[in-house]
């Protein structure tokens, strides 16, 4: 029994050291990346870029399902993006509510046809519509097939070199499109670019724009603000700096259409089709030895409403983790495989061992502490000291993310909001992180039991959600 | 120069453009009303009779083209401001009975003249008797 | 023989040492946390102070800039009031207007910026490429022809990012005489989208067209450079380049052109926009090129320049080309030349492309 506990200890401590060592390493890289990016942004003027004589046409693909209360406001927001030539393809994924009706009435949709440009398999298309008031707005009505299926349908009708995959309720900032297209212009080998997602809860949204940035009211939403800052600064910017970006959020990402079609489009079997697609693109392009880039840049911003209830958030995280496990296993061949360069040797192991399966160890760690304390094999002072280090580390990492946000974009102008962020960085280790670990374990368990339903999140309507 | 009895609406969200045009138009004696987004612009159009409406194609809330379509042709006449690089947009605007269209960057003097000539041209046109049809 | 341990931790060190290490570790981390929090707060306070102080100043400058642009205030009167150390902020206040106005007003903006540009120029010799890039960008946006000399020197910079920015800036600030040198730099920028470069090169103006035409026709030049030239000439709407393009496409070196499919495609695009009906026969040959995008551009060009005689050729592409994009392009071209019969016929057949014909015809009929 002692030997078992001994080994368990080594493994858990080893995991802890590697995980947090990894985070520390990433935060140093990220810090350097943030400082450097400030200079990059200083030399860039979106107005100047927009005054260019010719910019590539872009298609915005927005799958929508049962969004009758918010679809009109969301689509309006898409139409107001500041870019000279773009199309909006709304894919109505067989909504059972009044979504299509609302769109039809507001935008004066007229049934028409449009030849598809690719053959990604999807559920059947019922009808293609075009707006009479906004000729750049098209609605594709199809049988329900899920988000990935809807995205594929959009890609099938996309005629431009690049498309932007969005969630229907994402609000892209006015400059979002011109900013996210920049890496494609500066380097023709770019195949995918992700932007930053920020939490819209609590912000004042008017005329399809975020007018006032503010922290949300509900504690759960507030905690997610800190979490998103951590995720995007370490998870994305850090990996971009290392040249091994593997996640582009489905809420806001731009892709080269040709490459997406070549790799076969989005995987309809996956609940995190965004992650799965990017992994597959890495794999495909590396296997063919093609030069390519996947980037994350923090200046194009999209705002999205996050779940504000425990059940909503729990089911979202359960689903995300289920999808992550699935994607990680699907492309396991990249793990520690030098053929896949930095993605295989750095990013994949990090996500595979630490983010995905490491949650087992994390959970075991909590369980072990309880057991060890209870059976007396671990003295209380040591346990406390250990917890102290663990929390101090988590706190330091969260606070460094907040510091980086202040250094770079400082979107939260109110001092009270910043103080909240600082306080939450301390608190999020006492419960929120553990809750997340629990949801992730559930996600892993769901994967193993292969549940296939979608979770639901309550819609509180779009303008000024004070959740 | 007060041929302009009716005010001019500037439905522009881009502040430097709006500042510039407002300044030039006021110097020429026009009354200018500003609306930074589509919803406010729509409200103004409903409440007041304007001589010309200058609207940005990418106006938040309601696009310039949408505003254009919400009124009968030339009541009030629209001058649209758009971006370079989208010829289709210009054609569409004219198809929808926009009076004029200019792109950014622009020469403020020329654009101001283009805006101010609109009411003058329209009043001249309506003075001519319309030939009877059949 | 394994020692009998009463606690797993004893394998590392005596318990009290361990506790001490852990406490020290967490102490260090707490200190670090406090530093981050302090930094965040300090950064926040600083940027709020900056915003408050600068908001009014910028509004003030805004109003004055508009007045200067209207001609009611001399540029020098305004620039004299700007303290030298605030030149960066003043230039930032000018930038929105620099992208809004054209012509004479643009020159006023340049006059407003001029007293501060020497400081920007000093950054051109910074060791950091991003600082140099920023200086180049500022000079391109706010500078007049007198800045061209400084920018020319940056064309040899070690960083491709700086060279790219310099191409954009010099194309605006310089003149047709710079065309040759700019084209010489382009091979270093082969990773950049050619149309991104050409949208700046267009600012060199019609006077640069002869140099561009020569480079486009020169097969010693790298394909990338020739493509940039073709695209720039197209955007310049330089009709004289049509002859050069036609000659290239027609010349007995037909096979050679096919070695450079992307150049061929750009030439076809040029013809499509600026060519005349007489170029139709020339384009037809390229409808059978091996590269699908060449066939696509040839088919699209026929939509503009073709005649009803091209119905058979385009029809064959719609029916039989392996690339759907080519078929789509050919079908659109058929509609443009007014020959819808092949499409109407196709619509009724049991053929993989029947749906394509039907979709296009539906929106055409509407």
CSV table of C-alpha atoms in Angstrom, one decimal, chain A residues 187 189-191 285 289-293, chain C residues 191:
chain,number,residue,atom,x,y,z
A,187,UNK,CA,2.1,35.8,-46.3
A,189,UNK,CA,1.2,30.5,-47.1
A,190,UNK,CA,-1.1,31.4,-44.3
A,191,UNK,CA,-4.0,29.0,-44.2
A,285,UNK,CA,-0.1,20.0,-44.8
A,289,UNK,CA,5.6,18.8,-46.8
A,290,UNK,CA,3.8,22.0,-47.8
A,291,UNK,CA,4.9,25.3,-46.3
A,292,UNK,CA,2.0,26.8,-44.3
A,293,UNK,CA,1.2,29.0,-41.4
C,191,UNK,CA,5.9,35.4,-49.8
